[in-house]
Amino acid sequence: MADGKWYKEMCVYHIWPRSFCDGNGDGIGDLWGVLQKLDYIRSLGADAIWFSPIYPSPNADFGYDISDYKNIHPDYGNLDVFRELLGEAHKRGMRVFLDLVMNHSSDEHPWFQESRKSRDNPYHDYYYWRPGKTVRGRLIPPNNWTSHFEGGAWEYDEKLGEYYLHLFARKQPDLNMENPRVRQEFKEIMRFWLDMGVDGFREDVVTFIAKTPGLPNSYPWLPAINGLEHFSNLPRVHDYLMEFKKDVLDHYDCFTVGESPNTTAETALRYIAEGPDQVLDEMIAFSYMEADCILTDMIPRPFSLRKLKRAMSDWQEKLEGKAWNALYIENHDHSRVISRYGSEQYRVESGKMLAAMYMLQRGTPFIYQGQEIGMTNLRLPSVELYPDVSTQNAARIASHVLPRGQVLKLIQRAARDNARSPMQWSAEPNAGFSKAEPWFAVNVNYPEINVADQEQDPNSLLNFYRKLIRFRKDNPVALYGTYREHDRKNRKLYVYERAYEGTRLLVICSFTADQVRFDAPEGIKLDKARQVLGNYEVNFVIANGFTTRPYELRVYLIENEVRNEEK
Ligand code: GLC
Ligand code: CA
């Protein structure tokens, strides 16, 4: 229903600041660069920007290890530039969301530095410090949990004689949210930014912020991921989020989207179902990015359209009338979607198809920088050239079971770094990203794939994104229509329908270069429908169906049926 909540009609542009645009010529993206590109972002039709972390950070996990929550990384600018950016974004009608990482800080954060000084330091209990266990004369960690990025989840501190918990990299110690002082710190951090004019937060791995008291051993259900049942979606997560909402967020007109690994649509509803228990506006579905892998991108499988459809329809159907979806097909944690779910050979066709496929569903679309021009995966010649900590971890694990060449292939396919190469602005040196040598490899295809070229071409992917966003805004059926999938078992076509007040929208997406016969679902007459979007020329339709061309997309609008029938 159209209930006037602004986040339901917005479209969000996601910036990974290090690789977006270098404004001061040191090879690193920054806020000065973003300032130069605000008109570009607005020209897409974006209503908001979400920044991956821009705070001071030693960059063990490129900003997701924060050493000061109330400042800006000097590589990116300072608070004055940020305030200017905020004002300029607002002037253009765009909101600004920050990434809030509450599960862990950097080990270089003063809280952690204090906490490791002594067991009775007032900050000691900000983190999970525990003595180890002695087994047959050997000291072992307090439990068997594993980290996502670097082996076991515990790191020993010689001086203190205790271990600290890190569910991600060693340099990302987990914060103890159980401690009310830690929650107080985060309330102040939220207020600090909201008072400045920030419009909301994307809350990093928010489903992990509570742990089972006593931190018990995990049942080793998967050799490489231990502990999930003790740190994922525990009931206290909801309690903490409710406290943040009541004490802070409710006092501002702001938006929150939770990042939620290991979370089904049912579980998500605990947090986002509209009503008195709602604590977040939206949640990010991980299953969208699992159609060609098992649980993690690093265990690849052939792409399965049915798996993708199941994931998307599941969230569409379960949230219908209850909660609002976050729609995305790319972010900074996954390789490029055209290289995964589409086709590099049919880059523009598949790029347009994928865009309409997800953006015409019910929810708030997020667009990740470079997605709108169809950037593709890098293929760097050696594993060492991929700087991400989780990439290096995956390569280390894979090298136990795979020959070198296969490890490189895996990394080329699945590394998060694929999404982190500099934005391709033009065919000028360094893709127009920077006057200096960029901090990370520019994709060699920038002379063919860049913003400047696509600005000139009315049929470019970039201009298709603009058209699509405009269409979504102009058509309530695209925003508020109900969702219904057709032909679920089809392995090559994704067909769904939206319906709102007598208007229907039929979205037909081919996920193959093969020719596939499409027949309109019962009750739909294509010759009475108007094709409103597509990626090929279409003249007329015969026999209420057609044979698809590679990665073909067609979107039909069937208007005012009720009135027609009444006549
Ligand atoms: C989230 C972020 C990812 C980061 C991790 C740890 O998944 O999206 O980039 O590495 O959390 O903070
Ligand atoms: Ca710079």
Coordinates of C-alpha atoms and ligand atoms in Angstrom, one line a residue:
M1 CA 0.0 0.0 0.0
A2 CA 1.1 3.5 -0.6
D3 CA 1.4 4.8 2.9
G4 CA 3.6 7.8 2.4
K5 CA 6.7 6.2 3.7
W6 CA 9.4 7.9 1.6
Y7 CA 11.8 5.0 1.7
K8 CA 9.4 2.8 -0.2
E9 CA 9.6 5.0 -3.3
M10 CA 13.3 5.8 -3.2
C11 CA 16.2 4.3 -5.2
V12 CA 19.6 4.2 -3.5
Y13 CA 23.0 4.6 -5.0
H14 CA 25.7 2.7 -3.2
I15 CA 29.2 4.2 -3.1
W16 CA 32.4 2.3 -2.1
P17 CA 34.4 5.4 -1.5
R18 CA 37.9 4.2 -2.2
S19 CA 37.1 3.4 -5.8
F20 CA 34.4 5.9 -6.8
C21 CA 36.2 9.1 -7.8
D22 CA 39.6 10.7 -6.8
G23 CA 39.1 14.4 -6.3
N24 CA 42.6 15.4 -4.9
G25 CA 44.8 13.4 -7.2
D26 CA 46.4 10.8 -4.8
G27 CA 45.0 7.7 -6.5
I28 CA 42.4 7.1 -3.8
G29 CA 38.7 7.9 -4.2
D30 CA 37.4 10.5 -1.7
L31 CA 34.5 12.9 -0.8
W32 CA 35.9 15.7 -3.0
G33 CA 35.4 13.3 -5.9
V34 CA 31.9 12.4 -4.8
L35 CA 31.1 16.1 -4.7
Q36 CA 32.0 16.4 -8.3
K37 CA 29.7 13.5 -9.2
L38 CA 26.6 14.4 -7.3
D39 CA 24.9 15.7 -10.4
Y40 CA 25.7 12.4 -12.1
I41 CA 24.2 10.4 -9.3
R42 CA 21.1 12.6 -9.2
S43 CA 20.8 12.3 -13.0
L44 CA 20.3 8.5 -12.6
G45 CA 17.2 9.3 -10.6
A46 CA 18.7 8.2 -7.3
D47 CA 17.1 9.6 -4.2
A48 CA 19.7 8.6 -1.7
I49 CA 23.4 7.6 -1.4
W50 CA 24.6 4.9 0.9
F51 CA 28.3 5.2 1.7
S52 CA 30.3 2.1 2.6
P53 CA 32.4 3.2 5.7
I54 CA 34.1 6.6 5.3
Y55 CA 35.5 6.7 8.9
P56 CA 39.1 6.6 10.0
S57 CA 40.3 3.0 9.6
P58 CA 43.6 1.1 9.3
N59 CA 41.8 -0.6 6.3
A60 CA 42.4 -4.2 7.4
D61 CA 38.9 -4.7 5.9
F62 CA 38.8 -1.4 3.9
G63 CA 36.8 0.7 6.3
Y64 CA 34.8 -2.1 8.0
D65 CA 37.4 -1.9 10.8
I66 CA 36.7 1.5 12.3
S67 CA 39.1 3.3 14.6
D68 CA 37.0 6.4 15.1
Y69 CA 33.2 6.4 14.6
K70 CA 32.8 10.2 14.7
N71 CA 35.2 11.3 12.1
I72 CA 36.2 11.0 8.4
H73 CA 39.1 9.0 7.1
P74 CA 41.8 11.5 6.1
D75 CA 42.1 9.7 2.7
Y76 CA 38.5 10.6 2.1
G77 CA 38.4 14.2 3.5
N78 CA 37.3 15.6 6.8
L79 CA 34.1 16.6 8.6
D80 CA 33.9 19.9 6.8
V81 CA 33.9 18.3 3.4
F82 CA 31.4 15.8 4.6
R83 CA 29.1 18.5 5.9
E84 CA 29.4 20.3 2.5
L85 CA 28.6 17.0 0.7
L86 CA 25.6 16.5 2.9
G87 CA 24.3 19.9 2.2
E88 CA 24.9 19.6 -1.6
A89 CA 23.2 16.2 -1.6
H90 CA 20.2 17.5 0.3
K91 CA 20.0 20.5 -2.1
R92 CA 19.6 18.1 -5.0
G93 CA 16.9 16.1 -3.2
M94 CA 19.1 13.2 -2.2
R95 CA 19.4 11.7 1.3
V96 CA 22.6 10.3 2.7
F97 CA 23.0 7.0 4.7
L98 CA 26.1 5.9 6.4
D99 CA 27.4 2.4 7.1
L100 CA 27.3 1.6 10.8
V101 CA 29.5 -1.2 12.0
M102 CA 28.4 -2.2 15.5
N103 CA 29.5 -5.8 15.6
H104 CA 33.2 -5.0 15.8
S105 CA 35.6 -2.1 15.8
S106 CA 39.3 -1.9 14.6
D107 CA 41.9 -3.2 17.1
E108 CA 43.3 0.3 16.7
H109 CA 40.2 1.9 18.2
P110 CA 41.1 3.6 21.5
W111 CA 38.4 1.4 23.2
F112 CA 40.3 -1.7 22.2
Q113 CA 43.7 -0.2 23.0
E114 CA 42.4 0.5 26.5
S115 CA 40.7 -2.8 26.9
R116 CA 43.9 -4.8 26.3
K117 CA 45.8 -2.8 28.9
S118 CA 44.6 -4.8 31.9
R119 CA 41.7 -6.9 33.1
D120 CA 40.4 -4.2 35.3
N121 CA 40.6 -1.5 32.7
P122 CA 37.1 0.2 32.4
Y123 CA 37.1 -0.7 28.7
H124 CA 38.1 -4.3 29.2
D125 CA 34.4 -5.4 29.0
Y126 CA 33.8 -3.5 25.8
Y127 CA 35.1 -6.6 24.0
Y128 CA 34.9 -10.4 24.5
W129 CA 38.1 -11.1 26.4
R130 CA 38.3 -14.6 27.9
P131 CA 41.0 -16.9 29.4
G132 CA 41.8 -19.9 27.3
K133 CA 41.3 -23.5 28.3
T134 CA 44.1 -25.9 29.2
V135 CA 43.8 -29.2 27.6
R136 CA 46.6 -31.8 28.3
G137 CA 48.9 -29.0 29.3
R138 CA 48.2 -27.0 26.1
L139 CA 46.4 -23.7 26.1
I140 CA 43.5 -23.6 23.6
P141 CA 41.0 -20.9 22.7
P142 CA 37.8 -20.4 24.9
N143 CA 35.6 -22.1 22.3
N144 CA 35.7 -23.7 18.8
W145 CA 34.1 -20.8 16.8
T146 CA 35.6 -19.9 13.5
S147 CA 36.0 -16.4 12.0
H148 CA 34.7 -15.5 8.6
F149 CA 38.0 -14.1 7.5
E150 CA 41.0 -15.6 9.3
G151 CA 40.8 -19.1 10.8
G152 CA 39.7 -19.5 14.4
A153 CA 37.7 -16.7 16.0
W154 CA 40.0 -16.1 18.9
E155 CA 43.3 -14.3 19.1
Y156 CA 45.7 -14.6 22.1
D157 CA 47.2 -11.5 23.8
E158 CA 50.5 -12.5 25.4
K159 CA 50.7 -9.6 27.8
L160 CA 47.1 -9.9 29.1
G161 CA 47.1 -13.7 29.0
E162 CA 43.6 -13.7 27.5
Y163 CA 42.0 -14.3 24.1
Y164 CA 39.7 -11.8 22.3
L165 CA 36.8 -12.8 20.0
H166 CA 36.8 -11.7 16.3
L167 CA 34.1 -13.1 14.0
F168 CA 35.9 -11.4 11.1
A169 CA 39.6 -10.4 10.7
R170 CA 42.0 -10.4 13.7
K171 CA 42.0 -6.7 13.4
Q172 CA 38.2 -6.6 13.9
P173 CA 37.6 -7.5 17.6
D174 CA 33.9 -8.1 18.4
L175 CA 32.3 -5.5 20.6
N176 CA 30.3 -6.7 23.6
M177 CA 26.9 -5.3 23.0
E178 CA 25.7 -6.9 26.3
N179 CA 27.6 -4.1 28.0
P180 CA 25.2 -1.1 28.4
R181 CA 28.1 1.3 28.0
V182 CA 28.8 -0.1 24.5
R183 CA 25.2 0.5 23.6
Q184 CA 25.4 4.0 25.0
E185 CA 28.4 4.7 22.8
F186 CA 26.5 3.6 19.7
K187 CA 23.5 5.7 20.7
E188 CA 25.8 8.7 20.9
I189 CA 27.4 7.8 17.6
M190 CA 24.0 7.6 15.9
R191 CA 22.9 10.9 17.4
F192 CA 26.2 12.5 16.3
W193 CA 25.5 11.8 12.6
L194 CA 21.8 12.2 12.7
D195 CA 22.1 15.6 14.3
M196 CA 24.5 16.6 11.6
G197 CA 21.8 15.8 9.0
V198 CA 22.6 12.2 8.0
D199 CA 19.4 10.4 7.0
G200 CA 19.9 6.9 8.2
F201 CA 22.2 3.9 8.4
R202 CA 23.0 0.6 6.7
E203 CA 23.8 -1.6 9.8
D204 CA 26.6 -4.0 9.1
V205 CA 26.2 -7.7 10.0
V206 CA 23.6 -6.5 12.5
T207 CA 22.2 -10.0 13.0
F208 CA 25.5 -11.0 14.7
I209 CA 25.5 -8.3 17.5
A210 CA 24.4 -10.7 20.3
K211 CA 26.1 -13.8 21.4
T212 CA 24.9 -16.8 23.6
P213 CA 25.9 -16.0 27.2
G214 CA 28.8 -18.1 28.3
L215 CA 30.0 -18.3 24.7
P216 CA 29.6 -22.1 24.6
N217 CA 31.2 -24.5 22.1
S218 CA 29.5 -24.9 18.8
Y219 CA 28.2 -28.1 17.3
P220 CA 30.6 -28.4 14.3
W221 CA 27.9 -28.6 11.6
L222 CA 30.1 -27.3 8.9
P223 CA 33.9 -27.6 9.2
A224 CA 34.7 -24.0 8.2
I225 CA 31.8 -22.2 9.9
N226 CA 31.5 -22.9 13.6
G227 CA 29.4 -20.9 16.1
L228 CA 26.6 -19.5 13.9
E229 CA 24.0 -20.8 16.3
H230 CA 25.6 -18.8 19.0
F231 CA 26.1 -15.5 17.3
S232 CA 23.4 -15.3 14.6
N233 CA 19.9 -13.9 15.1
L234 CA 19.8 -14.4 18.9
P235 CA 16.7 -12.9 20.5
R236 CA 18.8 -10.1 22.1
V237 CA 19.5 -8.7 18.7
H238 CA 15.9 -7.5 18.6
D239 CA 16.2 -6.1 22.1
Y240 CA 19.2 -4.1 21.3
L241 CA 17.7 -2.8 18.1
M242 CA 14.5 -1.9 19.9
E243 CA 16.5 0.1 22.4
F244 CA 18.3 2.0 19.6
K245 CA 15.0 2.7 18.0
K246 CA 13.2 3.9 21.1
D247 CA 16.1 5.9 22.4
V248 CA 17.4 7.4 19.2
L249 CA 16.0 6.5 15.8
D250 CA 12.3 7.3 16.6
H251 CA 13.4 10.9 17.3
Y252 CA 14.5 11.4 13.8
D253 CA 13.0 11.0 10.3
C254 CA 15.5 8.4 9.3
F255 CA 15.9 5.1 7.5
T256 CA 17.6 1.8 8.5
V257 CA 18.5 -1.3 6.5
G258 CA 20.1 -4.2 8.3
E259 CA 22.7 -6.4 6.7
S260 CA 21.7 -9.9 7.7
P261 CA 23.8 -12.9 6.7
N262 CA 22.3 -16.3 7.4
T263 CA 18.7 -14.8 7.6
T264 CA 15.6 -16.2 5.9
A265 CA 12.6 -14.1 5.0
E266 CA 10.7 -15.5 8.0
T267 CA 13.5 -14.5 10.4
A268 CA 13.8 -11.1 8.7
L269 CA 10.1 -10.4 9.5
R270 CA 11.0 -10.5 13.2
Y271 CA 12.8 -7.2 12.7
I272 CA 11.0 -5.6 9.7
A273 CA 7.3 -6.6 9.9
E274 CA 5.4 -3.3 10.2
G275 CA 3.9 -2.9 13.6
P276 CA 4.9 -2.4 17.2
D277 CA 7.8 -4.9 17.0
Q278 CA 9.4 -3.4 14.0
V279 CA 13.0 -2.3 14.6
L280 CA 14.4 -1.9 11.1
D281 CA 12.9 -0.6 7.8
E282 CA 14.5 -3.3 5.6
M283 CA 16.9 -6.2 5.5
I284 CA 19.3 -7.4 2.9
A285 CA 18.6 -10.9 1.6
F286 CA 21.8 -12.9 1.2
S287 CA 20.1 -15.6 -0.8
Y288 CA 19.9 -13.3 -3.9
M289 CA 23.6 -13.8 -4.3
E290 CA 23.6 -17.5 -3.8
A291 CA 22.2 -18.7 -7.2
D292 CA 25.7 -19.7 -8.4
C293 CA 27.3 -20.8 -5.2
I294 CA 26.7 -22.6 -1.9
L295 CA 26.5 -20.2 1.1
T296 CA 29.6 -18.3 0.1
D297 CA 30.7 -17.0 -3.3
M298 CA 33.9 -19.1 -2.7
I299 CA 32.1 -22.4 -3.2
P300 CA 30.9 -21.8 -6.7
R301 CA 28.3 -23.9 -8.7
P302 CA 26.8 -23.3 -12.1
F303 CA 24.2 -20.6 -12.1
S304 CA 20.7 -21.8 -11.4
L305 CA 17.9 -19.5 -12.5
R306 CA 15.5 -21.6 -10.4
K307 CA 17.5 -21.0 -7.3
L308 CA 17.5 -17.2 -8.0
K309 CA 13.8 -17.2 -8.7
R310 CA 13.1 -19.2 -5.5
A311 CA 15.1 -16.7 -3.4
M312 CA 13.5 -13.6 -4.9
S313 CA 10.0 -14.9 -5.0
D314 CA 10.3 -16.2 -1.4
W315 CA 11.1 -12.7 -0.1
Q316 CA 8.5 -11.1 -2.3
E317 CA 5.8 -13.4 -1.2
K318 CA 6.6 -13.6 2.5
L319 CA 7.0 -9.9 2.9
E320 CA 3.9 -9.0 0.9
G321 CA 1.6 -6.8 3.0
K322 CA 3.9 -7.1 6.0
A323 CA 7.2 -5.5 5.2
W324 CA 9.3 -3.8 2.6
N325 CA 12.1 -5.4 0.6
A326 CA 15.7 -4.2 -0.1
L327 CA 16.4 -5.1 -3.7
Y328 CA 19.9 -5.5 -5.0
I329 CA 22.0 -7.6 -7.3
E330 CA 25.4 -6.1 -6.6
N331 CA 27.4 -4.6 -3.8
H332 CA 31.0 -4.3 -2.6
D333 CA 31.0 -7.9 -1.3
H334 CA 30.3 -9.8 -4.6
S335 CA 31.8 -10.0 -8.0
R336 CA 30.0 -8.3 -10.8
V337 CA 26.6 -9.6 -11.7
I338 CA 26.9 -9.6 -15.5
S339 CA 29.8 -11.9 -15.1
R340 CA 27.8 -14.1 -12.7
Y341 CA 24.1 -14.2 -13.7
G342 CA 24.3 -12.5 -17.1
S343 CA 26.7 -12.8 -20.0
E344 CA 29.8 -10.8 -20.8
Q345 CA 29.2 -11.7 -24.4
Y346 CA 25.8 -10.2 -24.3
R347 CA 26.9 -7.6 -21.8
V348 CA 24.4 -4.8 -22.6
E349 CA 21.5 -7.0 -23.3
S350 CA 21.9 -9.1 -20.1
G351 CA 22.7 -5.9 -18.1
K352 CA 19.4 -4.4 -19.1
M353 CA 17.5 -7.6 -18.4
L354 CA 19.0 -8.0 -15.0
A355 CA 18.3 -4.4 -14.1
A356 CA 14.6 -4.7 -14.9
M357 CA 14.4 -8.1 -13.3
Y358 CA 15.2 -6.9 -9.9
M359 CA 14.2 -3.2 -10.0
L360 CA 10.6 -3.9 -11.0
Q361 CA 10.0 -6.1 -8.0
R362 CA 8.5 -4.8 -4.8
G363 CA 11.0 -2.9 -2.6
T364 CA 13.7 -0.3 -2.5
P365 CA 16.3 -0.8 -5.3
F366 CA 19.9 -0.3 -4.5
I367 CA 22.4 0.3 -7.3
Y368 CA 26.1 -0.3 -6.7
Q369 CA 28.6 2.0 -8.4
G370 CA 29.5 0.8 -11.8
Q371 CA 26.6 -1.6 -12.1
E372 CA 24.7 1.1 -14.1
I373 CA 27.4 1.0 -16.8
G374 CA 27.8 -2.8 -16.7
M375 CA 31.2 -3.1 -15.3
T376 CA 32.5 -6.7 -15.3
N377 CA 35.0 -8.8 -13.3
L378 CA 38.7 -8.2 -13.4
R379 CA 41.0 -11.0 -14.4
L380 CA 44.3 -10.2 -12.6
P381 CA 47.1 -12.6 -13.4
S382 CA 48.0 -13.6 -9.8
V383 CA 46.2 -14.1 -6.5
E384 CA 48.6 -11.8 -4.7
L385 CA 47.2 -8.9 -6.7
Y386 CA 43.8 -9.2 -4.9
P387 CA 44.1 -7.1 -1.7
D388 CA 41.0 -8.1 0.2
V389 CA 41.5 -10.0 3.4
S390 CA 38.7 -12.4 2.8
T391 CA 40.0 -13.1 -0.7
Q392 CA 43.4 -14.0 0.7
N393 CA 41.8 -16.2 3.3
A394 CA 39.7 -18.0 0.7
A395 CA 42.8 -18.5 -1.5
R396 CA 44.7 -19.9 1.5
I397 CA 41.9 -22.4 2.3
A398 CA 41.4 -23.3 -1.4
S399 CA 45.1 -24.0 -1.9
H400 CA 44.8 -27.0 0.4
V401 CA 42.5 -28.7 -2.0
L402 CA 43.0 -27.1 -5.4
P403 CA 46.0 -26.7 -7.8
R404 CA 47.4 -23.2 -8.1
G405 CA 45.8 -22.5 -11.5
Q406 CA 42.4 -23.5 -10.1
V407 CA 42.8 -21.2 -7.1
L408 CA 43.5 -18.3 -9.4
K409 CA 40.4 -19.2 -11.4
L410 CA 38.3 -19.3 -8.3
I411 CA 39.6 -15.9 -7.1
Q412 CA 39.1 -14.3 -10.5
R413 CA 35.5 -15.5 -10.4
A414 CA 34.5 -14.9 -6.8
A415 CA 36.7 -12.3 -5.2
R416 CA 35.0 -9.3 -3.7
D417 CA 37.8 -7.2 -5.2
N418 CA 36.0 -7.6 -8.6
A419 CA 33.5 -5.0 -7.4
R420 CA 36.2 -2.7 -6.0
S421 CA 38.2 -1.7 -9.1
P422 CA 38.1 2.0 -9.8
M423 CA 34.9 3.3 -11.4
Q424 CA 35.2 3.7 -15.1
W425 CA 34.3 7.3 -15.9
S426 CA 35.9 7.7 -19.3
A427 CA 38.4 6.4 -21.8
E428 CA 41.1 8.7 -20.5
P429 CA 44.1 7.3 -18.6
N430 CA 43.1 5.5 -15.4
A431 CA 39.5 5.4 -16.6
G432 CA 39.2 9.1 -15.6
F433 CA 39.1 7.9 -12.0
S434 CA 42.3 9.7 -11.0
K435 CA 45.1 11.8 -12.4
A436 CA 47.5 9.6 -10.4
E437 CA 48.2 5.9 -10.4
P438 CA 45.0 4.4 -8.8
W439 CA 45.4 2.4 -5.5
F440 CA 44.0 -0.7 -7.2
A441 CA 43.9 -2.1 -10.8
V442 CA 41.6 -0.5 -13.3
N443 CA 39.7 -3.0 -15.4
V444 CA 41.5 -3.2 -18.8
N445 CA 38.1 -2.9 -20.5
Y446 CA 37.6 0.8 -19.5
P447 CA 38.1 2.1 -23.1
E448 CA 34.9 0.2 -24.1
I449 CA 33.0 0.4 -20.8
N450 CA 32.7 3.9 -19.3
V451 CA 30.3 6.6 -18.3
A452 CA 31.4 9.2 -20.9
D453 CA 30.7 6.9 -23.9
Q454 CA 27.4 5.7 -22.5
E455 CA 26.2 9.3 -21.9
Q456 CA 26.4 9.8 -25.7
D457 CA 24.4 6.6 -26.6
P458 CA 20.6 6.7 -26.0
N459 CA 20.6 2.9 -26.0
S460 CA 23.3 2.5 -23.5
L461 CA 22.9 0.5 -20.3
L462 CA 23.4 3.8 -18.3
N463 CA 20.5 5.4 -20.1
F464 CA 18.4 2.3 -19.7
Y465 CA 18.9 2.5 -15.9
R466 CA 17.6 6.1 -16.1
K467 CA 14.6 5.1 -18.0
L468 CA 13.9 2.2 -15.7
I469 CA 14.1 4.4 -12.6
R470 CA 11.8 7.0 -14.1
F471 CA 9.4 4.3 -15.1
R472 CA 9.3 2.9 -11.6
K473 CA 8.6 6.4 -10.2
D474 CA 5.8 7.1 -12.7
N475 CA 4.0 3.9 -12.3
P476 CA 2.4 3.0 -8.9
V477 CA 2.1 -0.6 -10.1
A478 CA 5.9 -0.9 -10.1
L479 CA 6.1 0.6 -6.7
Y480 CA 3.1 -0.9 -4.9
G481 CA 1.7 -3.7 -7.1
T482 CA 1.4 -7.2 -5.7
Y483 CA 3.9 -9.8 -7.0
R484 CA 3.1 -13.1 -8.7
E485 CA 5.5 -15.4 -10.4
H486 CA 4.6 -17.4 -13.5
D487 CA 6.1 -20.6 -14.9
R488 CA 8.2 -21.2 -11.8
K489 CA 9.8 -24.3 -13.1
N490 CA 11.2 -22.7 -16.2
R491 CA 15.0 -22.9 -16.1
K492 CA 15.5 -20.2 -18.7
L493 CA 12.8 -17.6 -18.2
Y494 CA 11.9 -15.5 -15.2
V495 CA 8.4 -14.2 -15.6
Y496 CA 6.4 -12.3 -13.1
E497 CA 3.5 -10.0 -12.8
R498 CA 2.7 -7.0 -10.6
A499 CA -0.9 -5.8 -10.2
Y500 CA -2.2 -2.6 -8.7
E501 CA -5.7 -1.1 -8.9
G502 CA -6.6 -2.6 -12.3
T503 CA -3.1 -2.1 -13.8
R504 CA -0.8 -5.0 -14.5
L505 CA 2.8 -5.2 -15.3
L506 CA 4.3 -8.3 -16.9
V507 CA 8.0 -8.8 -16.7
I508 CA 9.6 -11.4 -19.0
C509 CA 13.4 -12.1 -18.6
S510 CA 15.4 -14.6 -20.5
F511 CA 18.6 -15.8 -18.8
T512 CA 20.0 -17.5 -21.8
A513 CA 21.4 -16.8 -25.3
D514 CA 19.3 -19.7 -26.6
Q515 CA 15.9 -19.2 -28.2
V516 CA 13.1 -20.0 -25.9
R517 CA 9.4 -20.0 -26.6
F518 CA 7.4 -17.7 -24.4
D519 CA 3.6 -18.0 -24.2
A520 CA 1.7 -15.4 -22.3
P521 CA 0.1 -16.7 -19.1
E522 CA -3.7 -17.2 -19.1
G523 CA -5.7 -14.1 -19.0
I524 CA -3.1 -11.9 -20.6
K525 CA -3.3 -10.7 -24.2
L526 CA -0.1 -9.3 -25.4
D527 CA -1.6 -7.5 -28.4
K528 CA -3.8 -5.6 -25.9
A529 CA -0.8 -4.8 -23.7
R530 CA 1.7 -2.0 -24.3
Q531 CA 5.4 -2.8 -24.3
V532 CA 7.0 -0.2 -22.1
L533 CA 10.6 -1.5 -21.6
G534 CA 12.9 -3.9 -23.4
N535 CA 16.3 -4.6 -24.8
Y536 CA 15.5 -5.2 -28.5
E537 CA 13.3 -3.7 -31.1
V538 CA 9.9 -5.3 -31.2
N539 CA 7.4 -4.6 -33.9
F540 CA 4.3 -6.7 -33.2
V541 CA 3.3 -9.8 -31.4
I542 CA 1.6 -12.8 -33.0
A543 CA 0.0 -15.8 -31.4
N544 CA 0.2 -14.3 -27.9
G545 CA 3.8 -15.2 -27.4
F546 CA 7.3 -15.0 -29.0
T547 CA 10.7 -16.7 -29.2
T548 CA 13.3 -15.0 -27.2
R549 CA 16.5 -13.4 -28.4
P550 CA 19.7 -13.6 -26.2
Y551 CA 18.9 -12.4 -22.7
E552 CA 15.8 -10.7 -24.0
L553 CA 13.7 -8.5 -21.7
R554 CA 10.2 -7.4 -22.3
V555 CA 8.0 -5.4 -19.9
Y556 CA 4.3 -5.0 -20.8
L557 CA 1.8 -2.7 -19.1
I558 CA -1.8 -3.7 -19.2
E559 CA -3.8 -0.7 -18.1
N560 CA -7.2 -0.1 -16.7
E561 CA -8.5 -3.5 -17.1
V562 CA -11.4 -3.0 -14.8
R563 CA -12.6 -0.1 -16.8
N564 CA -12.3 -1.9 -20.1
E565 CA -14.2 -4.9 -18.8
E566 CA -17.0 -2.6 -17.5
K567 CA -17.5 -1.1 -21.0
Ligands
GLC1 C1 29.8 -6.9 6.0 C2 30.4 -6.0 4.9 C3 31.7 -6.5 4.5 C4 32.6 -6.6 5.7 C5 31.9 -7.4 6.8 C6 32.6 -7.2 8.1 O1 29.5 -8.1 5.4 O2 29.5 -5.8 3.9 O3 32.3 -5.8 3.5 O4 33.8 -7.2 5.4 O5 30.6 -7.0 7.1 O6 32.4 -5.9 8.6
CA2 CA 42.0 11.1 -3.2

